[in-house]
Amino acid sequence: MALAGFSLPQEPVLDAYTERGVQVLILYGDADHAHRTTLEAAFTAVWANRRRLVVDVTQLAYADETLHGLLLTTRTRTRLVLAGSLPPVLRQRIDIAGTQRFLPTAPSIAAALLLVRTL
């Protein structure tokens, strides 16, 4: 539903599973301030379990500083690799902030799983 020509934010969809001790989050839709509670719950569950994390961001439509901040915080608490091709909006946010070296990427979930184990 739209209000006065503005579409409502798309709900983020999170798929999560564990593969050989590594938590995998697959994000879809919008990862922004409007969905902070959902995103924080997913990431804090990983922090609580102290698992390594792979985040697939290829299906994101939009990401703001909320996701960027959660990724950086996660990086200080556990090993993290972003999987797949970063959406332009997330790539731009990372480039502007200069945080590429803190957020390693791999071309696929399979490659990210291998990389996160070596960090």
Short mmCIF file of C-alpha atoms in Angstrom, two decimals, residues 43-104:
data_model
loop_
_atom_site.label_atom_id
_atom_site.label_comp_id
_atom_site.label_asym_id
_atom_site.label_seq_id
_atom_site.Cartn_x
_atom_site.Cartn_y
_atom_site.Cartn_z
CA PHE A 43 22.63 -10.08 14.64
CA THR A 44 22.54 -10.21 18.46
CA ALA A 45 21.56 -13.88 18.29
CA VAL A 46 24.81 -14.50 16.40
CA TRP A 47 26.79 -12.48 18.96
CA ALA A 48 25.24 -14.47 21.82
CA ASN A 49 26.21 -17.79 20.21
CA ARG A 50 29.70 -16.52 19.34
CA ARG A 51 29.47 -18.07 15.90
CA ARG A 52 31.31 -16.93 12.83
CA LEU A 53 28.95 -15.19 10.42
CA VAL A 54 28.35 -15.06 6.68
CA VAL A 55 25.84 -12.44 5.50
CA ASP A 56 24.47 -12.77 1.97
CA VAL A 57 23.50 -9.26 0.86
CA THR A 58 22.88 -9.89 -2.84
CA GLN A 59 19.08 -9.65 -2.50
CA LEU A 60 18.97 -6.36 -0.61
CA ALA A 61 16.95 -3.61 -2.24
CA TYR A 62 18.21 -0.93 0.15
CA ALA A 63 20.60 -0.63 3.10
CA ASP A 64 21.36 2.39 5.26
CA GLU A 65 23.68 3.12 8.16
CA THR A 66 21.66 0.73 10.34
CA LEU A 67 22.97 -2.32 8.51
CA HIS A 68 26.41 -0.81 8.06
CA GLY A 69 26.65 -0.20 11.81
CA LEU A 70 25.46 -3.70 12.65
CA LEU A 71 28.02 -5.20 10.28
CA LEU A 72 30.84 -3.18 11.86
CA THR A 73 29.70 -4.04 15.39
CA THR A 74 29.48 -7.69 14.43
CA ARG A 75 33.01 -7.54 13.05
CA THR A 76 34.26 -6.50 16.49
CA ARG A 77 32.50 -9.45 18.13
CA THR A 78 33.05 -12.31 15.71
CA ARG A 79 34.49 -13.19 12.33
CA LEU A 80 32.35 -11.93 9.46
CA VAL A 81 32.33 -12.23 5.67
CA LEU A 82 29.81 -10.69 3.26
CA ALA A 83 28.71 -13.06 0.50
CA GLY A 84 27.89 -12.23 -3.09
CA SER A 85 27.95 -9.04 -5.07
CA LEU A 86 27.25 -6.05 -2.87
CA PRO A 87 24.24 -3.98 -3.91
CA PRO A 88 25.31 -0.52 -5.13
CA VAL A 89 23.76 1.29 -2.17
CA LEU A 90 25.71 -0.83 0.33
CA ARG A 91 28.92 -0.67 -1.71
CA GLN A 92 28.64 3.14 -1.78
CA ARG A 93 28.07 3.35 1.99
CA ILE A 94 31.10 1.15 2.66
CA ASP A 95 33.26 3.11 0.20
CA ILE A 96 32.29 6.50 1.65
CA ALA A 97 32.97 5.30 5.20
CA GLY A 98 36.25 3.65 4.16
CA THR A 99 35.39 0.40 5.93
CA GLN A 100 36.18 -2.07 3.12
CA ARG A 101 39.10 -3.61 5.00
CA PHE A 102 36.84 -4.44 7.96
CA LEU A 103 34.14 -6.07 5.84
CA PRO A 104 35.68 -8.82 3.71
#
